[in-house]
Amino acid sequence: MEEGEEVVSDKTLLIEDLYVNVQKEETLAISKNLCHENGVSAETDSDRTSGDDGRLESDDNDPIHPQIPGWFAEHSPLWPGQAHFMKVEKILFQGKSQYQSMMVFQSSAYGKVFVLDGALQLTEKDECAYQEMITHLPLCSLPNPQKVLLIGGGDGGILREISRHSSVLHIDICEIDMMLIDVYKEFFPDIAIGYEDSRVNLHVMDGSKFLTSAQRGTYDAIIVDAFDPIWQGHEIFEGSFLKLVREALRPGGIMCIQAESLWFPSLSIPKLIANCRHIFKGSVSYAWTLVPSYPSGTIGFMLCSTEEPCDVDFTHPINPIDNVDANNHHGVARGPLNFYNSEVHSAAFCLPSFAIARNDD
Amino acid sequence: MEEGEEVVSDKTLLIEDLYVNVQKEETLAISKNLCHENGVSAETDSDRTSGDDGRLESDDNDPIHPQIPGWFAEHSPLWPGQAHFMKVEKILFQGKSQYQSMMVFQSSAYGKVFVLDGALQLTEKDECAYQEMITHLPLCSLPNPQKVLLIGGGDGGILREISRHSSVLHIDICEIDMMLIDVYKEFFPDIAIGYEDSRVNLHVMDGSKFLTSAQRGTYDAIIVDAFDPIWQGHEIFEGSFLKLVREALRPGGIMCIQAESLWFPSLSIPKLIANCRHIFKGSVSYAWTLVPSYPSGTIGFMLCSTEEPCDVDFTHPINPIDNVDANNHHGVARGPLNFYNSEVHSAAFCLPSFAIARNDD
């Protein structure tokens, strides 16, 4: 048990007991808050507050983020001038923890959707493309990963993916918000199933605090799913977080963290690689995956290894887990991989020419 | 000159003479038509017809396709429950040819955008990812392409890309709508520059008619950019068009055609490959590229070769045109490749596991 850590048993709390009152009593207030604070407009047709004349209210205070009642669009200030709307069939949950606001809705096109502080976190339709890639890109680049740390990723999907690796003996997850975990367990059981792996140790606390007291040089891989996508100007490069990650990795250990889309106008992949190499000293590569519910339809990852005599070659998986037959080990997942395979692994590192060349600020 | 072919010199017609009157006199009518017929709502703030109370009119007749005045979203009935909106800075052109309606607008996020019958055709920001891939995937899979036919692709971007291949001696393009060509030449000169290649022969006529009278076994490659993306149930498999394409190709020649996104719910890539192999008899592969302005952020291609003793291996470019230095041949393009390179070529054929496995109807 680390200092400052909240004592939590890894059992699903009765979310009905915890949040139903909030949901019943505060839904309207929360809904209005969400609409105002986060620029989302997710009320269903039945929730419309406009009159019977079919005319809908516009949001005069937010010309950048348009709204359509009954539809949801993430408020993405980094992607101005565009908005990807999803039709909302039903809002399933709205609530606020001490850290953040949450919403779960049933969409027409993407299955269930989880929204955190107005930002789209995942959808049932395409979560596989994110969870499988952020997990297996690092773990399949290591010969025998045994000890893995996940910072963030409270939904449990990355845990589910780590569980496919039978070499892994110990999984720490550090997630600050217990309510987020419980909401996922309630509404996304096929994702939160990752918590059912007996190798999982849940630490409900701040990731930086956990790293400060973690044993040096102990993890084979650390997966970070707790920040906005990083780019060369991200504030993460001003703090000590990445250095703490480096210290907690064994020599030649790997960190994988979400990075900006290659279509992000200000992204310079060469500079992002240089920033990461300055910290981690080993091999650094940018990879990407397809996530249609994210702006631009794609999102990136940075893979960084700490120094050791041999460089890590991320582009060729030396620890493959392809589903060549139905007898493969699925861990606690309900079935085989949906997205990841060894070919897709290698392809993820192939970048369009403009993304390699763009080295401006 | 083929029978039924319209006589056209390959010079930019004076678009001012042809369309300015239409634009001036009919803009309002066309605008209303577009909004009604195609489900687009692209009037800028200054064009709003709503009152001063900030309340905007909803489209009660189209609950599937939401509208936001001042923003454009493609009407995509194949992708219900989602809509990707782009902010419209200024409508630059609206008009109707005898075949279709066209709109050009300046967007905030994607540069200039071309819309055909309400469907987004291309944006300046990401056209490179489409034009370069649909061209170089086939042409870099052939050892010495000399004679190329383009059906559709009236914008000229694929011509621009073909022009990078110095082995090519003759380029036929078959585009039915002269007005479309002229609108591109007026508003997208860096794309329509493809027409300036002296090897280009423009045939303003229907592609099927052109193919009917084309010499058999004559083309090294035929690029088809004239249909909605194909999938295993597309009507193209009921007609004679693809057989005409096959007949016009030399043995071992290659067709490349736009295919549905791998995220398209009903797409079965194995069945699409089987349908194409039944017609073309040679090698058939599905590839994909990233196009953030298209639904799901990605679009596919079918590459099909006619039978010859050796199969074509599309996945490894045997005729590379990577821009390793600044002295490369750019044809009539204003600069080097933006998206395509040999690594991206090979990566384009690596498919997520669900896309390989999905074989249902």
XYZ file of C-alpha atoms in Angstrom:
722
model
C 0.000 0.000 0.000
C 1.469 3.350 -1.046
C 1.304 6.466 1.107
C -1.810 8.500 0.431
C -3.554 5.626 -1.242
C -7.268 5.139 -0.790
C -8.240 1.715 0.544
C -10.417 0.046 -2.057
C -11.469 -3.507 -2.551
C -11.624 -4.536 -6.181
C -15.303 -5.358 -6.147
C -17.996 -3.596 -8.055
C -19.654 -1.166 -5.705
C -23.400 -0.936 -5.898
C -23.613 1.934 -8.256
C -27.352 2.100 -7.775
C -26.760 2.987 -4.127
C -24.120 5.527 -4.909
C -25.461 7.467 -7.829
C -29.126 6.854 -8.452
C -30.095 9.637 -6.081
C -27.774 11.990 -7.838
C -29.222 10.906 -11.118
C -32.830 11.328 -10.063
C -32.539 14.556 -8.164
C -29.880 16.405 -10.065
C -30.283 15.229 -13.611
C -31.864 18.402 -14.839
C -29.384 20.623 -13.080
C -26.469 18.508 -14.223
C -27.842 18.434 -17.719
C -28.025 22.192 -17.824
C -24.562 22.423 -16.323
C -23.170 20.063 -18.897
C -24.766 21.932 -21.709
C -23.415 25.192 -20.435
C -20.027 24.247 -19.072
C -18.914 21.719 -21.571
C -20.633 22.923 -24.641
C -22.476 19.686 -25.216
C -26.052 19.403 -26.200
C -27.171 15.906 -25.616
C -30.764 16.142 -24.549
C -32.958 13.672 -26.343
C -36.019 14.746 -28.276
C -38.185 14.228 -25.215
C -35.939 16.515 -23.187
C -36.274 19.457 -25.514
C -37.140 22.653 -23.746
C -37.966 24.528 -26.914
C -41.513 25.335 -27.875
C -43.870 23.397 -30.060
C -43.098 25.392 -33.146
C -40.114 23.242 -34.028
C -37.709 26.145 -33.639
C -34.631 25.285 -31.636
C -32.574 27.531 -29.487
C -29.117 28.426 -30.702
C -26.184 28.957 -28.363
C -25.320 32.573 -28.919
C -22.530 32.409 -26.362
C -20.532 29.775 -28.195
C -20.224 30.452 -31.905
C -17.333 27.980 -32.153
C -19.186 24.959 -30.832
C -22.536 24.464 -32.530
C -25.312 22.503 -30.883
C -28.134 20.318 -32.134
C -30.656 19.175 -29.535
C -30.786 15.392 -29.452
C -27.256 15.104 -30.806
C -23.875 15.110 -29.068
C -20.637 16.613 -30.284
C -17.459 16.810 -28.311
C -16.322 20.340 -27.548
C -12.887 20.270 -29.152
C -11.278 23.709 -28.936
C -8.109 22.295 -30.499
C -10.105 21.370 -33.616
C -12.027 24.569 -34.376
C -14.319 24.836 -37.378
C -15.485 21.221 -37.260
C -17.732 19.100 -35.079
C -18.607 15.428 -35.281
C -22.182 14.889 -34.125
C -23.659 11.619 -32.908
C -27.366 11.083 -32.511
C -28.309 10.405 -28.885
C -30.900 7.673 -28.433
C -30.981 7.862 -24.662
C -28.934 9.346 -21.872
C -28.148 6.475 -19.522
C -26.211 8.273 -16.812
C -25.095 11.709 -15.790
C -23.145 12.458 -12.656
C -20.253 14.305 -11.092
C -17.448 12.895 -8.993
C -15.164 15.097 -6.929
C -12.926 15.324 -9.998
C -15.067 15.464 -13.102
C -18.473 15.175 -14.739
C -19.510 12.026 -16.566
C -22.186 11.112 -19.041
C -23.092 7.807 -20.645
C -25.471 7.740 -23.591
C -26.768 5.226 -26.062
C -25.948 6.459 -29.574
C -27.512 5.314 -32.834
C -24.238 4.691 -34.594
C -21.504 4.017 -32.023
C -23.188 1.941 -29.329
C -22.788 3.284 -25.816
C -20.610 6.384 -25.443
C -18.752 7.699 -22.386
C -18.174 11.449 -22.044
C -15.869 13.003 -19.439
C -16.094 16.745 -18.806
C -17.655 17.127 -22.247
C -14.857 15.216 -23.986
C -15.631 11.942 -25.724
C -13.683 9.156 -24.026
C -14.714 6.018 -25.865
C -17.478 4.356 -27.816
C -18.364 0.676 -27.895
C -17.946 0.622 -31.658
C -14.321 1.650 -31.900
C -12.792 1.270 -28.427
C -11.015 -1.865 -29.626
C -8.894 0.173 -32.034
C -7.595 2.318 -29.184
C -7.360 -0.132 -26.286
C -5.748 -2.932 -28.269
C -3.178 -0.699 -29.931
C -2.082 1.291 -26.834
C -1.589 -2.048 -25.060
C -0.120 -4.426 -27.614
C 2.169 -1.963 -29.391
C 4.349 -1.809 -26.247
C 3.755 -5.324 -24.860
C 4.399 -7.077 -28.193
C 7.639 -5.106 -28.559
C 9.034 -6.720 -25.400
C 10.253 -10.336 -25.238
C 8.723 -11.300 -21.900
C 6.742 -8.529 -20.173
C 6.066 -9.452 -16.553
C 5.284 -6.298 -14.589
C 3.058 -3.616 -16.100
C 1.789 -0.287 -14.747
C -1.251 1.477 -16.159
C -1.749 5.133 -15.222
C -5.317 6.242 -15.924
C -7.316 3.916 -18.146
C -9.920 3.521 -15.413
C -12.434 2.107 -17.884
C -10.640 -1.238 -17.684
C -10.207 -1.840 -21.412
C -6.441 -1.668 -21.315
C -6.461 -4.064 -18.342
C -8.575 -6.407 -20.451
C -5.944 -6.242 -23.196
C -2.977 -6.677 -20.840
C -4.706 -9.795 -19.523
C -4.200 -11.492 -22.914
C -0.460 -11.645 -22.166
C 0.197 -14.808 -20.193
C 3.789 -13.739 -19.450
C 2.501 -10.878 -17.279
C 2.659 -11.655 -13.543
C 1.634 -8.335 -12.001
C -0.503 -5.407 -13.167
C -0.749 -2.140 -11.231
C -3.391 0.365 -12.239
C -3.420 3.850 -10.812
C -6.746 5.621 -11.374
C -7.709 8.661 -9.334
C -11.506 8.487 -9.704
C -13.345 5.514 -8.154
C -16.683 6.766 -9.447
C -15.409 6.560 -13.021
C -14.473 2.915 -12.474
C -17.903 2.154 -11.063
C -19.740 3.856 -13.907
C -17.774 1.789 -16.404
C -18.465 -1.408 -14.449
C -22.158 -0.598 -14.548
C -22.567 0.470 -18.173
C -19.626 -1.100 -20.039
C -19.150 -4.561 -18.524
C -17.272 -5.894 -21.581
C -14.687 -3.159 -21.090
C -14.489 -3.056 -17.289
C -14.086 -6.833 -17.334
C -10.363 -6.088 -17.236
C -10.672 -5.628 -13.473
C -11.592 -9.289 -13.109
C -8.053 -10.402 -13.879
C -6.517 -11.659 -10.640
C -3.161 -10.068 -11.504
C -4.711 -6.574 -11.312
C -3.908 -4.349 -8.321
C -6.008 -1.207 -8.217
C -4.563 1.925 -6.629
C -7.063 4.744 -6.370
C -4.700 7.700 -6.244
C -2.882 10.279 -8.311
C -0.474 8.747 -10.809
C 2.386 11.128 -10.052
C 2.153 10.369 -6.334
C 2.169 6.656 -7.059
C 5.246 7.009 -9.267
C 7.083 9.082 -6.645
C 7.029 6.181 -4.239
C 7.322 3.380 -6.813
C 10.419 1.219 -6.771
C 12.977 2.404 -9.338
C 13.592 0.282 -12.393
C 10.760 -2.108 -11.716
C 8.286 -2.066 -14.624
C 8.712 -3.686 -18.025
C 6.032 -1.412 -19.461
C 4.079 1.637 -18.326
C 0.976 2.635 -20.259
C -0.263 6.183 -19.707
C -3.912 6.869 -20.527
C -4.500 9.894 -18.320
C -3.801 13.019 -20.377
C -4.998 14.798 -23.469
C -3.002 13.574 -26.463
C 0.533 14.906 -26.189
C 2.384 16.947 -28.799
C 5.708 18.771 -28.788
C 4.305 21.791 -26.919
C 2.286 19.835 -24.327
C 2.683 20.882 -20.694
C 3.725 17.326 -19.831
C 7.213 18.246 -21.030
C 7.442 21.019 -18.433
C 6.718 18.823 -15.393
C 8.392 15.869 -13.771
C 5.817 13.224 -14.718
C 7.677 11.660 -17.637
C 10.928 11.575 -15.657
C 9.100 9.689 -12.914
C 7.844 7.234 -15.533
C 11.389 6.782 -16.818
C 12.712 6.104 -13.317
C 10.046 3.463 -12.673
C 10.907 1.552 -15.878
C 13.608 -1.089 -15.994
C 16.464 -0.506 -18.476
C 14.959 -1.086 -21.934
C 11.439 -0.849 -20.525
C 8.766 0.859 -22.595
C 6.265 3.654 -22.038
C 3.285 4.101 -24.354
C 1.201 7.293 -24.173
C -1.528 8.818 -26.318
C -0.198 11.411 -28.792
C -1.922 13.823 -31.121
C -3.420 12.880 -34.466
C -1.053 13.197 -37.406
C -3.666 15.541 -38.914
C -3.396 17.934 -35.934
C -2.264 21.154 -37.603
C 0.460 22.029 -35.094
C 1.920 18.558 -34.628
C 5.574 18.111 -35.502
C 6.344 14.442 -35.080
C 10.126 14.970 -35.424
C 10.041 17.506 -32.579
C 7.786 15.322 -30.446
C 10.201 12.438 -30.929
C 13.136 14.691 -29.997
C 11.371 15.851 -26.813
C 10.698 12.273 -25.744
C 14.172 11.052 -26.623
C 15.649 13.816 -24.473
C 13.833 12.303 -21.481
C 13.859 8.562 -22.131
C 17.298 8.274 -23.806
C 16.395 5.062 -25.666
C 14.274 4.345 -28.746
C 11.335 6.618 -29.558
C 8.696 6.117 -32.260
C 5.316 7.572 -33.192
C 2.526 5.163 -34.170
C -1.159 5.672 -34.905
C -4.474 3.921 -35.052
C -7.922 4.498 -36.554
C -10.604 5.804 -34.196
C -13.543 7.204 -36.210
C -15.155 8.844 -33.175
C -12.076 11.028 -32.503
C -11.420 14.256 -34.410
C -9.814 13.445 -37.795
C -10.555 9.709 -37.376
C -7.103 8.816 -36.128
C -5.047 9.161 -32.941
C -1.362 8.633 -32.216
C 0.882 7.027 -29.626
C 4.421 7.704 -28.479
C 6.486 4.638 -27.702
C 9.600 5.394 -25.669
C 12.157 3.009 -24.217
C 14.738 3.691 -21.573
C 18.369 3.262 -22.443
C 19.944 -0.153 -22.729
C 22.747 -1.534 -24.920
C 20.330 -2.692 -27.648
C 17.762 -0.323 -29.081
C 14.147 -1.484 -29.056
C 12.725 -1.901 -32.562
C 9.069 -1.045 -32.043
C 8.120 -1.645 -35.657
C 8.526 -5.441 -35.576
C 6.638 -7.256 -32.805
C 8.979 -9.795 -31.219
C 6.251 -11.038 -28.878
C 3.298 -11.633 -31.222
C -0.181 -12.450 -29.937
C -2.016 -12.845 -33.227
C -5.166 -14.877 -33.128
C -4.167 -17.521 -35.579
C -6.554 -20.024 -34.031
C -9.466 -20.058 -31.645
C -7.468 -21.655 -28.848
C -5.452 -18.534 -28.126
C -5.298 -17.157 -24.630
C -7.816 -14.325 -24.317
C -7.196 -13.510 -20.657
C -10.395 -12.131 -19.185
C -11.574 -10.768 -22.564
C -14.702 -12.359 -23.950
C -13.138 -13.165 -27.300
C -10.203 -12.757 -29.659
C -8.622 -9.485 -30.709
C -10.848 -7.263 -32.823
C -8.313 -4.821 -34.224
C -4.676 -5.602 -33.433
C -2.542 -8.058 -35.354
C 1.160 -8.160 -36.192
C 0.652 -6.610 -39.636
C -1.321 -3.702 -38.215
C 1.389 -3.316 -35.550
C 4.076 -2.694 -38.161
C 1.809 -0.585 -40.360
C 1.076 1.761 -37.443
C 4.600 3.170 -37.666
C 4.392 4.053 -41.378
C 3.751 7.778 -41.646
C 2.494 9.942 -44.497
C 5.222 12.069 -46.058
C 3.855 15.340 -44.669
C 3.932 13.939 -41.133
C 7.596 13.002 -41.404
C 8.628 16.255 -43.018
C 6.690 18.717 -40.863
C 9.233 20.088 -38.453
C 7.942 23.611 -37.916
C 6.615 25.030 -34.661
C -12.076 10.564 -81.526
C -14.647 8.106 -80.190
C -18.213 7.984 -81.377
C -20.492 10.177 -79.315
C -17.607 12.164 -77.924
C -17.996 15.876 -77.353
C -15.355 17.975 -79.109
C -13.422 19.827 -76.449
C -10.134 21.621 -76.516
C -8.154 21.203 -73.350
C -8.071 24.881 -72.508
C -9.674 26.512 -69.536
C -12.961 27.951 -70.711
C -13.809 31.370 -69.431
C -15.815 30.322 -66.455
C -16.820 33.908 -65.833
C -18.655 33.919 -69.153
C -20.321 30.604 -68.533
C -21.465 30.759 -64.987
C -21.363 34.232 -63.546
C -24.832 34.996 -64.805
C -26.111 31.805 -63.270
C -24.359 32.674 -60.079
C -25.702 36.186 -59.890
C -29.260 35.564 -60.935
C -29.930 32.147 -59.518
C -27.848 31.998 -56.391
C -30.731 32.429 -54.038
C -32.909 29.943 -55.835
C -30.083 27.448 -56.106
C -29.204 27.973 -52.482
C -32.749 27.198 -51.428
C -32.795 24.197 -53.739
C -29.550 22.888 -52.341
C -30.717 23.272 -48.813
C -33.903 21.461 -49.567
C -32.835 18.815 -52.060
C -29.506 17.803 -50.676
C -30.043 18.335 -47.045
C -27.197 20.773 -46.740
C -27.338 23.979 -44.832
C -24.418 26.046 -45.855
C -25.553 29.627 -45.716
C -23.104 31.871 -43.942
C -24.097 34.020 -41.028
C -24.844 36.914 -43.351
C -27.176 34.725 -45.398
C -29.351 33.702 -42.487
C -33.000 34.105 -43.177
C -34.051 33.600 -39.593
C -35.163 36.466 -37.426
C -33.126 38.610 -35.098
C -34.039 36.606 -32.041
C -31.241 34.121 -32.617
C -33.656 31.245 -33.110
C -32.866 29.103 -36.112
C -35.184 27.074 -38.242
C -35.024 23.319 -37.927
C -35.672 20.963 -40.816
C -38.747 19.113 -39.692
C -38.748 17.046 -42.872
C -35.364 15.453 -42.287
C -34.872 14.164 -38.768
C -31.940 12.041 -39.916
C -29.818 14.846 -41.287
C -29.460 17.698 -38.799
C -28.643 21.188 -39.929
C -26.746 24.109 -38.455
C -26.926 27.372 -40.373
C -23.450 28.536 -41.292
C -22.097 24.993 -41.168
C -21.997 22.237 -43.783
C -22.418 18.511 -43.276
C -22.598 15.963 -46.021
C -25.918 14.163 -46.243
C -24.729 10.585 -45.789
C -27.715 8.224 -45.654
C -25.311 5.263 -45.496
C -23.894 6.637 -42.227
C -27.021 7.401 -40.204
C -26.795 8.774 -36.682
C -23.676 10.834 -37.293
C -22.759 14.004 -39.128
C -19.432 15.759 -39.556
C -19.952 19.507 -39.678
C -17.540 22.054 -41.137
C -17.860 25.759 -40.516
C -18.486 27.671 -43.745
C -16.564 30.928 -44.034
C -17.870 31.864 -47.463
C -19.712 30.213 -50.305
C -17.580 30.779 -53.377
C -19.720 29.136 -56.034
C -23.043 27.425 -56.504
C -24.316 26.146 -59.816
C -25.966 23.344 -61.695
C -24.756 21.583 -64.797
C -27.012 19.347 -66.863
C -25.885 16.457 -64.636
C -25.469 17.699 -61.093
C -25.360 20.569 -58.635
C -22.054 21.928 -57.369
C -20.960 24.097 -54.500
C -17.562 25.426 -53.526
C -17.057 26.965 -50.121
C -14.206 28.260 -48.029
C -14.156 26.335 -44.750
C -12.401 27.337 -41.526
C -10.672 24.016 -41.025
C -10.282 22.250 -44.381
C -9.472 25.023 -46.869
C -11.715 25.108 -49.913
C -14.314 22.352 -50.172
C -16.121 20.993 -53.249
C -19.618 19.546 -52.856
C -21.434 17.585 -55.584
C -25.165 16.948 -55.212
C -24.775 17.490 -51.464
C -21.932 14.983 -51.158
C -18.498 16.160 -50.093
C -16.031 15.476 -52.902
C -12.748 16.838 -51.645
C -11.116 19.394 -49.393
C -7.818 21.172 -49.927
C -6.563 19.917 -46.580
C -6.769 16.192 -47.201
C -7.174 15.672 -50.960
C -3.536 14.565 -51.118
C -4.327 11.471 -49.049
C -6.940 10.365 -51.568
C -5.479 11.473 -54.893
C -1.962 10.231 -54.204
C -3.084 6.845 -52.913
C -5.658 6.044 -55.628
C -2.980 6.867 -58.205
C 0.282 5.519 -56.855
C -1.056 2.302 -55.308
C -1.734 0.975 -58.847
C 1.024 2.777 -60.767
C 3.785 1.851 -58.299
C 2.646 -1.791 -58.468
C 3.470 -1.931 -62.189
C 7.012 -2.079 -63.546
C 6.632 0.400 -66.405
C 3.160 1.940 -66.751
C 2.811 3.674 -70.106
C -0.867 4.019 -70.938
C -3.343 5.058 -68.249
C -7.090 5.684 -68.337
C -8.898 7.747 -65.700
C -12.689 7.468 -65.555
C -14.169 10.347 -63.599
C -11.709 12.300 -61.476
C -12.666 15.487 -63.304
C -11.050 17.622 -60.614
C -7.643 16.866 -62.135
C -5.877 15.758 -58.945
C -5.365 12.194 -60.136
C -4.027 13.545 -63.431
C -1.586 15.651 -61.401
C -0.434 12.495 -59.619
C -0.179 10.380 -62.787
C 2.023 13.119 -64.219
C 4.718 12.297 -61.630
C 5.335 9.019 -63.488
C 7.835 9.701 -66.243
C 7.254 6.233 -67.771
C 3.696 7.207 -68.712
C 3.339 8.145 -72.380
C -0.418 8.598 -72.725
C -3.214 9.547 -70.313
C -6.898 9.374 -71.255
C -9.430 10.954 -68.943
C -13.128 10.392 -69.418
C -15.236 12.916 -67.501
C -18.869 13.502 -68.394
C -19.299 17.005 -66.946
C -17.338 19.858 -68.531
C -18.734 22.346 -66.049
C -17.233 20.382 -63.166
C -13.824 20.585 -64.811
C -14.164 24.323 -65.282
C -15.247 24.928 -61.704
C -12.194 23.046 -60.466
C -9.924 24.989 -62.805
C -11.348 28.221 -61.434
C -11.336 27.461 -57.714
C -8.757 24.679 -57.237
C -5.877 25.510 -59.584
C -3.369 23.383 -57.638
C -5.591 20.350 -58.220
C -6.781 21.037 -61.772
C -3.157 21.637 -62.730
C -3.195 17.989 -63.762
C -4.817 19.045 -67.051
C -1.665 20.961 -67.971
C 0.255 17.748 -68.579
C 0.758 17.417 -72.327
C 0.145 13.646 -72.159
C -3.462 14.230 -71.049
C -6.295 13.595 -73.525
C -9.659 14.768 -72.252
C -12.804 12.953 -73.415
C -15.982 14.624 -72.235
C -18.333 11.661 -72.358
C -19.795 8.798 -70.387
C -17.164 6.354 -69.161
C -19.083 3.234 -70.160
C -19.528 4.525 -73.697
C -15.836 5.309 -73.919
C -14.921 1.833 -72.710
C -17.315 0.188 -75.186
C -15.350 1.560 -78.102
C -11.884 1.413 -76.463
C -9.296 -0.885 -77.935
C -9.163 -4.192 -76.062
C -6.135 -4.952 -73.904
C -4.642 -1.521 -74.248
C -4.242 0.089 -70.814
C -1.634 -0.678 -68.168
C -3.837 0.893 -65.524
C -7.399 2.193 -65.261
C -8.321 4.377 -62.299
C -12.045 4.739 -61.613
C -13.117 7.778 -59.599
C -16.721 8.046 -60.743
C -18.886 6.084 -58.303
C -19.850 6.000 -54.683
C -17.431 3.759 -52.799
C -18.098 0.163 -53.796
C -18.872 -2.719 -51.443
C -19.958 -6.323 -52.013
C -23.599 -5.339 -52.603
C -22.935 -2.334 -54.862
C -24.937 -2.118 -58.092
C -21.671 -1.956 -60.047
C -21.531 -5.756 -59.770
C -24.854 -6.080 -61.578
C -23.861 -4.128 -64.677
C -21.259 -4.519 -67.394
C -19.000 -1.629 -66.367
C -16.299 -3.652 -64.597
C -16.212 -6.198 -67.421
C -15.613 -3.354 -69.865
C -12.768 -2.145 -67.647
C -11.293 -5.643 -67.616
C -11.472 -5.878 -71.413
C -9.694 -2.544 -71.819
C -6.784 -3.594 -69.582
C -3.757 -5.464 -70.904
C -3.036 -8.866 -69.320
C -1.725 -8.128 -65.829
C -3.032 -4.559 -66.028
C -4.499 -2.992 -62.904
C -7.753 -1.263 -62.004
C -8.034 0.866 -58.880
C -11.459 2.014 -57.661
C -12.750 3.660 -54.504
C -14.184 1.149 -51.993
C -16.060 1.580 -48.758
C -14.439 2.430 -45.443
C -13.414 -0.569 -43.360
C -15.643 0.910 -40.621
C -18.716 0.729 -42.891
C -21.020 -1.575 -40.932
C -22.084 -3.748 -43.863
C -18.704 -4.104 -45.543
C -17.344 -7.619 -45.935
C -13.889 -7.268 -47.428
C -13.573 -11.028 -48.117
C -16.815 -10.931 -50.125
C -15.839 -7.740 -51.923
C -12.544 -9.353 -52.889
C -14.388 -12.480 -54.098
C -16.761 -10.387 -56.233
C -13.872 -8.550 -57.866
C -11.805 -11.696 -58.401
C -14.764 -13.277 -60.174
C -14.596 -10.494 -62.735
C -10.895 -9.664 -63.030
C -9.479 -13.211 -62.583
C -6.080 -11.983 -61.358
C -4.886 -10.522 -58.043
C -7.305 -8.563 -55.879
C -6.522 -6.596 -52.707
C -8.229 -4.043 -50.491
C -6.220 -1.031 -49.329
C -7.148 2.099 -47.428
C -6.090 5.638 -46.718
C -6.819 8.337 -44.142
C -9.253 11.072 -45.212
C -10.512 12.974 -42.140
C -13.262 14.763 -44.068
C -14.919 11.461 -45.096
C -17.247 9.545 -42.774
C -15.162 7.468 -40.314
C -11.940 9.244 -41.363
C -10.829 6.542 -43.774
C -11.726 5.284 -47.238
C -10.771 2.159 -49.138
C -9.623 1.081 -52.576
C -9.947 -2.123 -54.546
C -6.920 -3.062 -56.602
C -7.663 -5.695 -59.242
C -5.393 -7.116 -61.916
C -6.359 -9.094 -64.970
C -5.007 -12.582 -65.356
C -1.424 -13.218 -66.383
C 1.029 -15.984 -65.538
C 2.487 -14.079 -62.550
C 0.229 -12.625 -59.895
C 0.633 -8.948 -59.120
C 1.812 -8.331 -55.553
C 0.172 -5.019 -54.728
C 1.642 -4.823 -51.255
C 5.233 -4.187 -52.338
C 5.746 -1.287 -54.750
C 8.080 -2.430 -57.514
C 8.034 0.999 -59.157
C 8.730 3.368 -56.253
C 8.481 7.136 -56.585
C 9.493 8.191 -53.090
C 10.757 11.699 -52.724
C 14.163 10.924 -51.352
C 15.584 14.186 -52.660
C 14.344 17.465 -54.030
C 15.391 16.649 -57.585
C 12.623 14.122 -58.112
C 10.316 14.432 -61.055
C 7.108 16.133 -59.924
C 5.362 16.176 -63.295
C 3.034 19.162 -63.385
C 2.536 19.089 -59.583
C 3.870 22.116 -57.749
C 5.915 20.076 -55.305
C 6.799 16.665 -53.915
C 4.351 14.074 -52.651
C 2.500 15.073 -49.498
C 1.117 11.720 -48.377
C 2.289 8.716 -50.394
C 5.575 6.914 -49.846
C 6.600 3.270 -50.199
C 6.098 2.522 -46.506
C 2.575 3.940 -46.535
C 1.934 1.933 -49.717
C 2.637 -1.363 -47.967
C 0.896 -0.316 -44.746
C -2.306 0.445 -46.675
C -2.898 -3.282 -47.193
C -2.643 -4.206 -43.496
C -6.162 -4.646 -42.170
C -7.565 -4.724 -38.640
C -8.578 -8.201 -37.532
C -12.306 -7.450 -37.623
C -12.034 -6.315 -41.244
C -10.393 -9.564 -42.314
C -12.768 -11.764 -40.367
C -16.078 -10.092 -41.184
C -17.610 -12.254 -43.845
C -21.299 -11.848 -43.114
C -23.851 -10.209 -45.408
